[in-house]
XYZ file of C-alpha atoms in Angstrom:
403
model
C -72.075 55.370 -151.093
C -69.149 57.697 -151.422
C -68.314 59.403 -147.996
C -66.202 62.099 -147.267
C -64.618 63.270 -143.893
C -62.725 66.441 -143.341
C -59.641 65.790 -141.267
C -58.688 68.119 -138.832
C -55.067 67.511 -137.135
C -53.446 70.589 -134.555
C -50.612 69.866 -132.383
C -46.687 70.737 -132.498
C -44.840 70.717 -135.480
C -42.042 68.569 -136.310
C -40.575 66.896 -139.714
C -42.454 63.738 -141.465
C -45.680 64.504 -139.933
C -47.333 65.106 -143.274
C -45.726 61.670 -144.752
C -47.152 59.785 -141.525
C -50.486 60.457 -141.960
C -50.798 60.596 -145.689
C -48.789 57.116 -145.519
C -52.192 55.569 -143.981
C -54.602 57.230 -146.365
C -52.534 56.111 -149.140
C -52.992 52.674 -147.956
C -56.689 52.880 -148.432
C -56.369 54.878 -151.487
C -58.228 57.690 -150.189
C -58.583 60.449 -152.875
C -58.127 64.410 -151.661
C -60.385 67.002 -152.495
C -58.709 69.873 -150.334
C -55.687 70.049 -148.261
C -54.112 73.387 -146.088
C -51.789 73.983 -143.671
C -50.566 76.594 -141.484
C -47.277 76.791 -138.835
C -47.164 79.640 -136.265
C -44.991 79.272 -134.105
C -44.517 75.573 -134.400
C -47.976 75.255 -134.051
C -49.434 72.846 -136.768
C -53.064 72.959 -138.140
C -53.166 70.228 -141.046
C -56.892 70.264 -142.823
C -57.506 67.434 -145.422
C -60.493 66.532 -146.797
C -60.712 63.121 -147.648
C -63.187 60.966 -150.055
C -63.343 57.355 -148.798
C -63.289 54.830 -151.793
C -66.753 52.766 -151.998
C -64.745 49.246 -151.747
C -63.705 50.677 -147.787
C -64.860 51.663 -144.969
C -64.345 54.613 -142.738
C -64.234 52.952 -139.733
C -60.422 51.391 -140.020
C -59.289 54.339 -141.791
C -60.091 56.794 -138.976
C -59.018 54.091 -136.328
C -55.552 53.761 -138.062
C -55.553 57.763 -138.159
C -56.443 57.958 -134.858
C -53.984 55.722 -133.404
C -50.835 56.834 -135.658
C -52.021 60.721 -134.270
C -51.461 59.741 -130.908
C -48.127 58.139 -131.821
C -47.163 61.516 -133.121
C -48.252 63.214 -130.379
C -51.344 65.747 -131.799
C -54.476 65.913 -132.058
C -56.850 64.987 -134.688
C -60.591 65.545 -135.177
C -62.904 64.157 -137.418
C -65.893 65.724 -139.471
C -68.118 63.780 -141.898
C -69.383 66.268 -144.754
C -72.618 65.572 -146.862
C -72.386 65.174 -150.582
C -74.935 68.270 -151.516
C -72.711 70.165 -148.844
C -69.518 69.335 -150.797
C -71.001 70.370 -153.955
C -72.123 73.827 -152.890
C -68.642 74.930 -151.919
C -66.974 73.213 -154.902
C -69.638 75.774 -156.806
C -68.239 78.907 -155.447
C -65.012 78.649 -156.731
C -66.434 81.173 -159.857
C -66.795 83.573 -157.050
C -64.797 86.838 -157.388
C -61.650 86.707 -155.594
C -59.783 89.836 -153.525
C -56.823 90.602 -151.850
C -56.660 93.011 -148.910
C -53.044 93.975 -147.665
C -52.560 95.905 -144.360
C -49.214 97.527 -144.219
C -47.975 99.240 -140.667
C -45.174 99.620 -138.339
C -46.714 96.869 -136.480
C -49.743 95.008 -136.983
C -52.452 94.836 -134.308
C -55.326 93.278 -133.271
C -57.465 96.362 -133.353
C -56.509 96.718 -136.835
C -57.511 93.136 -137.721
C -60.517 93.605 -135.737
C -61.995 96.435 -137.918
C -60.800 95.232 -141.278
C -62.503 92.425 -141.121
C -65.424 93.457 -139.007
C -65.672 95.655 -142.885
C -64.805 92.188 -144.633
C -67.887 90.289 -142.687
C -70.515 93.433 -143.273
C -69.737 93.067 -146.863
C -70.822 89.704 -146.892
C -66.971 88.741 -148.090
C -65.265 85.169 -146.860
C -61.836 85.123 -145.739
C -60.247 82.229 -147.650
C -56.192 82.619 -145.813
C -54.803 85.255 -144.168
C -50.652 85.113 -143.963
C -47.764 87.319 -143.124
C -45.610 88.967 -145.709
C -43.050 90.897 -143.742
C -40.304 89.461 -141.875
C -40.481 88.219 -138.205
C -40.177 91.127 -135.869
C -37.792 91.198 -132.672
C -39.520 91.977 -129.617
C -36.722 94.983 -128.452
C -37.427 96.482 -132.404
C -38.522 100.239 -131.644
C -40.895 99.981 -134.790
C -39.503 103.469 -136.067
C -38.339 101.347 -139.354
C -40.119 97.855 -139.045
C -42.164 97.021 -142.003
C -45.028 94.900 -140.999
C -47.822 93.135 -143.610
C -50.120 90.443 -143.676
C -52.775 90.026 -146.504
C -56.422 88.107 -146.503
C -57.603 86.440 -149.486
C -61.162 86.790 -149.347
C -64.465 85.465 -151.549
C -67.555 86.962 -152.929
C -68.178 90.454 -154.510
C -68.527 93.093 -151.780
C -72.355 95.065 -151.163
C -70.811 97.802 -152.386
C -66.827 98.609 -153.074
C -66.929 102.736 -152.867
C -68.264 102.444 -149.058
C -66.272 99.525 -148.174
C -63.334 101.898 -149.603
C -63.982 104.710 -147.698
C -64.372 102.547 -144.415
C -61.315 101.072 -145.091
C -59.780 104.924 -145.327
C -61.506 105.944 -141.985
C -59.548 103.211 -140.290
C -56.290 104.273 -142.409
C -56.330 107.873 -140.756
C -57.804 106.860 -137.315
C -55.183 103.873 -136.685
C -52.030 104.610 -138.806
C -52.736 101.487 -141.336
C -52.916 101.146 -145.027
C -54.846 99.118 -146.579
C -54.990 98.047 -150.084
C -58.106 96.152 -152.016
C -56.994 94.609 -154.938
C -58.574 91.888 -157.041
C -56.713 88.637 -157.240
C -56.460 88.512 -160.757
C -53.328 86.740 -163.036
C -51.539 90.296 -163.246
C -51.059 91.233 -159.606
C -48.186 89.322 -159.795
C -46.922 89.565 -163.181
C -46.653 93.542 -163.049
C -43.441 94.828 -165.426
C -42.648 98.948 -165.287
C -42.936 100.929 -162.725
C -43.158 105.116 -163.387
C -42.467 107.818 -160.198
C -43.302 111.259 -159.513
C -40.082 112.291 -158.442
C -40.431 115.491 -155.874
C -42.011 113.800 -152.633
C -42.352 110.713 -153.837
C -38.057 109.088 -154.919
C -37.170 112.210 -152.798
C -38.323 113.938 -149.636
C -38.763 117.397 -151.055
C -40.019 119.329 -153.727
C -36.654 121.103 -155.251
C -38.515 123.398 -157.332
C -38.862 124.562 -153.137
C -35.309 124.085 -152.698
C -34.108 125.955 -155.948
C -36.657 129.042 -154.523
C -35.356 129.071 -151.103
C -31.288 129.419 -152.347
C -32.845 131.867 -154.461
C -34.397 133.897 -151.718
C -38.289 133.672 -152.721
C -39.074 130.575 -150.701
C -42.593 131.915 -149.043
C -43.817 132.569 -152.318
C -42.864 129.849 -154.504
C -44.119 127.326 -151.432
C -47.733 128.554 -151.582
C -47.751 128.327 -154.907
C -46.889 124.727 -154.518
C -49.354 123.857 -151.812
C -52.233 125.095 -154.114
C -50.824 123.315 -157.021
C -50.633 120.005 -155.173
C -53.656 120.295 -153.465
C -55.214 120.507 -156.900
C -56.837 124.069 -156.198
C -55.264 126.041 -159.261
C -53.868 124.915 -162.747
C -50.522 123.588 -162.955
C -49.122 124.272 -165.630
C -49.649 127.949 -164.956
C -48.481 127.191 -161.811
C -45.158 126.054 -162.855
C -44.632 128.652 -165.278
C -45.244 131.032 -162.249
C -42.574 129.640 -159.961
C -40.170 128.578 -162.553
C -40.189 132.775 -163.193
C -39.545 133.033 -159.743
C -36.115 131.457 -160.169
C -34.664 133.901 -162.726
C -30.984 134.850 -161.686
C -29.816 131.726 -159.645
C -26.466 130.343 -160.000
C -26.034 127.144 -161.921
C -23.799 126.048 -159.215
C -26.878 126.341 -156.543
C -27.973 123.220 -159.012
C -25.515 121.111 -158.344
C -25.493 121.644 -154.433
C -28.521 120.546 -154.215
C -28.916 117.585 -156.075
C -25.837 116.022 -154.221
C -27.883 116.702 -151.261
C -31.438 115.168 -152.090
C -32.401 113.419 -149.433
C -33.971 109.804 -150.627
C -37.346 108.207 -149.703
C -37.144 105.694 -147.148
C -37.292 102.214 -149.113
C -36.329 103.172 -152.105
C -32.876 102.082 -152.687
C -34.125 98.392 -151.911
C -36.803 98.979 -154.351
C -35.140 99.945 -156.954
C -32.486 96.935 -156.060
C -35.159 94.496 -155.877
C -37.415 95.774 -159.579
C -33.718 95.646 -160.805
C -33.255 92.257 -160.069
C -36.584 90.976 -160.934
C -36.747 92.698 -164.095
C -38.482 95.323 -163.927
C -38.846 98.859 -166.204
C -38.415 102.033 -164.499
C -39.192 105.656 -164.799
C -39.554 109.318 -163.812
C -42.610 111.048 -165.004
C -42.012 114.453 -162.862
C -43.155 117.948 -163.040
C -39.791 118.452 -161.486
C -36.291 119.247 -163.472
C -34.325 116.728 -165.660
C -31.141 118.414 -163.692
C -32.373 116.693 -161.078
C -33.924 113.322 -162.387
C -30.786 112.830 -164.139
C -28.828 112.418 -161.099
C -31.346 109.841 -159.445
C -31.441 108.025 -162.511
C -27.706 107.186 -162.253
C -27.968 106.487 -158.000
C -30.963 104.548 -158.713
C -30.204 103.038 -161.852
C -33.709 104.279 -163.412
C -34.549 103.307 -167.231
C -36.092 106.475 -168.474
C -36.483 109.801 -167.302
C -38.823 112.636 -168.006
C -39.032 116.255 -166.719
C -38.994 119.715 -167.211
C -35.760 121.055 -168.737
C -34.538 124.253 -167.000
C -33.373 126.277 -169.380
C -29.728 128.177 -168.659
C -27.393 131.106 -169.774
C -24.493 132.116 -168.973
C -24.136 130.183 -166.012
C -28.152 131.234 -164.930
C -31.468 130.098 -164.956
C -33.761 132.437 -166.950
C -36.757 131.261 -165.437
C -38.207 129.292 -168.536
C -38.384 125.710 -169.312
C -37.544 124.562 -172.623
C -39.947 122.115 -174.399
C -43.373 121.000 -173.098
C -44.293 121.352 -169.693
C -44.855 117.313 -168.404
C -48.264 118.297 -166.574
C -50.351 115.568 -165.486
C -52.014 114.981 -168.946
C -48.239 114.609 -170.258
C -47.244 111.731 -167.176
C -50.037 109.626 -168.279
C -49.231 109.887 -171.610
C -45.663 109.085 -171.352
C -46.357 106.239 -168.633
C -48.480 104.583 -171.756
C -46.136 105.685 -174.370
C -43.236 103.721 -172.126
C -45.579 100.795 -171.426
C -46.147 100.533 -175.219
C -42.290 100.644 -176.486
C -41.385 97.749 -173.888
C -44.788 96.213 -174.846
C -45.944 96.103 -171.589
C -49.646 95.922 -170.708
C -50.907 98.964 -168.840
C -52.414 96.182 -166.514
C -48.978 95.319 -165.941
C -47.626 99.237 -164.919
C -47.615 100.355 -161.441
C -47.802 104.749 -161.051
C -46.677 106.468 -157.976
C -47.195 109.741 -157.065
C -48.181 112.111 -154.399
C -49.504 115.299 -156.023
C -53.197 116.027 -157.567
C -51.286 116.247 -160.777
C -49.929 112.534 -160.574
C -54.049 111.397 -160.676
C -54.105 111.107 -164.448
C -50.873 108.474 -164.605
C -52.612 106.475 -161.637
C -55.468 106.233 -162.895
C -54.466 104.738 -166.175
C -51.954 102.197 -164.713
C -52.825 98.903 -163.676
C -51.674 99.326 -160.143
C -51.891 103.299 -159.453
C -50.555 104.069 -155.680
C -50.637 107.699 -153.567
C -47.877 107.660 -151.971
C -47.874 110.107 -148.462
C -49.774 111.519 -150.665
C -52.327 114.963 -150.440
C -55.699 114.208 -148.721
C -57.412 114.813 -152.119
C -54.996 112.527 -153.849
C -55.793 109.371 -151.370
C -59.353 109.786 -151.703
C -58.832 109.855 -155.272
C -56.391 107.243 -155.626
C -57.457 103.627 -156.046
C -54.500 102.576 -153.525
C -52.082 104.697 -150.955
C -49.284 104.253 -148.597
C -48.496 106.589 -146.113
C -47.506 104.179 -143.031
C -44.295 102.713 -144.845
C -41.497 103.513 -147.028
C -41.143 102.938 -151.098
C -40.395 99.688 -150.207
C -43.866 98.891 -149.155
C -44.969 98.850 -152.826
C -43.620 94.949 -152.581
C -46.143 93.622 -150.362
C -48.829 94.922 -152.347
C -47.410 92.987 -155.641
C -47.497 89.628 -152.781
C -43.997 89.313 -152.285
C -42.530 88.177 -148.824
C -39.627 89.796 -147.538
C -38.123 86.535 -147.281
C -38.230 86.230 -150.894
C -36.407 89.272 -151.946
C -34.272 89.357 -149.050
């Protein structure tokens, strides 16, 4: 009769522990079905489970496991695990797997608390939980601290749109985001990456900026609100405010686009895609004036706006060409993903507006970023707690990895 024994070992960490004890169960030629391990704070928890050969015994095997723990100084515990018990978990590994990533300032227990209070009603198992972000100082004022951890879970939930929403209740009550993704073979292997460009690579909307230097601020701001908010057409509304702008200096132009002031995080984004490999682009209802600047900071791949069309040294309050709408970002996103022959399960969109919807819905990976209330509800995923830079954790990487 085959037995098998789950081998529980907690104490403090220190090198060759792992070699010790395997050392004995190689002697008996003990075969493993499962092994894990976890260090916080040089505290060890080793898990193996172990099948016993049928020419031993358990007996000397634990005995010699037993005695070489207290050598090293931990603990170990044993648990003997029934056949038909074994079984039944190796047949859930078809279940559907998920990842949920909770991005903050700082990470609490509250927030842990109700996430997976959420997890638990939804009859999901947590499989690991881990950090992502970097260790944080104790003096850090947690004004620019990036914290993350993620939880593989198991099962399919009772039902994803209210588990969704619950998960956005505790986003606006606590100050957390938190992503549900599944944990599928292109989470990781994600290639091109397309922005919105006003609110999202930069802090304002310059179409804002361009109406203020031109004296009809008020007017051309409401229009925006509505616009982003998703409450009138925008193409129309465009048209409107870009007719606002008739008369302005080219010079005002330039002024402000040495001035733009960048979204938090994403310099080292654009570092990091750069380095890994990654495609980039702006898909803005914004001006190519302005996109073409940030594509030469940021060292963006392609770029596509509205061009604002000039005489004489003045805008004329037209664009030239075809207005990039929403309809138009989605279709250049795919048009993009299709040149570099990319999958669109492979694209992450980013956007903030109600007019960014269409490109995140068709990308693999489509984030709101501090984006509109509509536009979170709406969106699949959204960060509001963290900079550009945050977009990372949800692909799984550790800041220790792209440090």
């Amino acid at each position: 009769m085959r037995e098998i024994i789950l081998l529980s070992f907690t104490g403090e960490d220190k090198p060759g522990l792992s070699s010790s004890i395997t050392e004995i169960l190689a002697k008996y030629r003990i075969d493993i079905l499962d092994i894990g391990q976890a260090v916080i704070h040089n505290a060890l928890s080793l898990g193996i489970l172990a099948q016993v050969p049928k020419e031993f015994e358990a007996s000397p095997v634990l005995k010699d496991i037993l005695f070489r723990s207290h050598q090293l100084g931990i603990q170990v515990r044993f648990y003997p695990v029934e056949e038909a018990t074994y079984e039944n978990w190796v047949a859930q590994q078809g279940k559907p797997r998920y990842i949920i990533t909770l991005l903050a300032r700082k990470i609490t227990a509250e927030h842990i608390s109700k996430v997976t209070a959420i997890i638990a009603a939804n009859n999901l198992n947590i499989d690991q939980i881990s950090r992502l972000s970097g260790r944080i100082p104790l003096q850090e004022t947690y004004t620019q601290t990036r914290a993350c951890i993620e939880l593989f879970v198991r099962g399919e939930p009772i039902d994803k749109n209210k588990m969704r929403a619950s998960f956005l209740d505790i986003t606006d009550e606590l100050g957390v985001d938190i992503a549900f993704q599944e944990d599928d073979i292109f989470r990781r292997f994600r290639r091109l990456v397309g922005f919105d460009m006003d609110s999202t690579l930069i802090e304002v909307e310059v179409i804002d900026e361009l109406a203020k230097a031109a004296g009809v601020g008020d007017k051309v701001s409401a229009i925006t609100e509505k616009a982003m908010r998703g409450e009138i057409d925008f193409t129309e509304s465009f048209r409107r405010r870009v007719g606002l702008l008739e008369g302005l200096d080219e010079s005002v132009l330039a002024g402000i686009a040495e001035r733009l002031p960048i979204t938090e995080g994403a310099e080292r984004l654009f570092a990091i895609l750069k380095t890994l490999g990654f495609k980039t682009a702006i898909l803005s209802g914004g001006f190519t004036y302005f996109a073409r600047h940030l594509q030469k900071r940021l060292g963006i791949d392609y770029i596509y706006a509205n061009e604002l069309e000039i005489e004489n040294g003045k805008v004329t309050g037209k664009v030239t060409g075809q207005v990039v709408d929403g309809k138009r970002k989605a279709e250049l996103l795919q048009e993009i993903a299709k040149k570099e022959g990319i999958r669109m399960e492979q694209v992450i969109a980013v956007g903030d507006g109600a007019n960014d919807l269409p490109m995140l819905s068709v990308a693999g990976l489509g984030i709101a970023f501090r984006a509109k209330p509509i536009v979170k509800e709406s969106a699949e995923h959204s960060i509001s707690t963290l900079g550009l830079d945050g977009i990372l954790y949800l692909l799984g990487f550790r800041d220790r990895e792209v440090a």
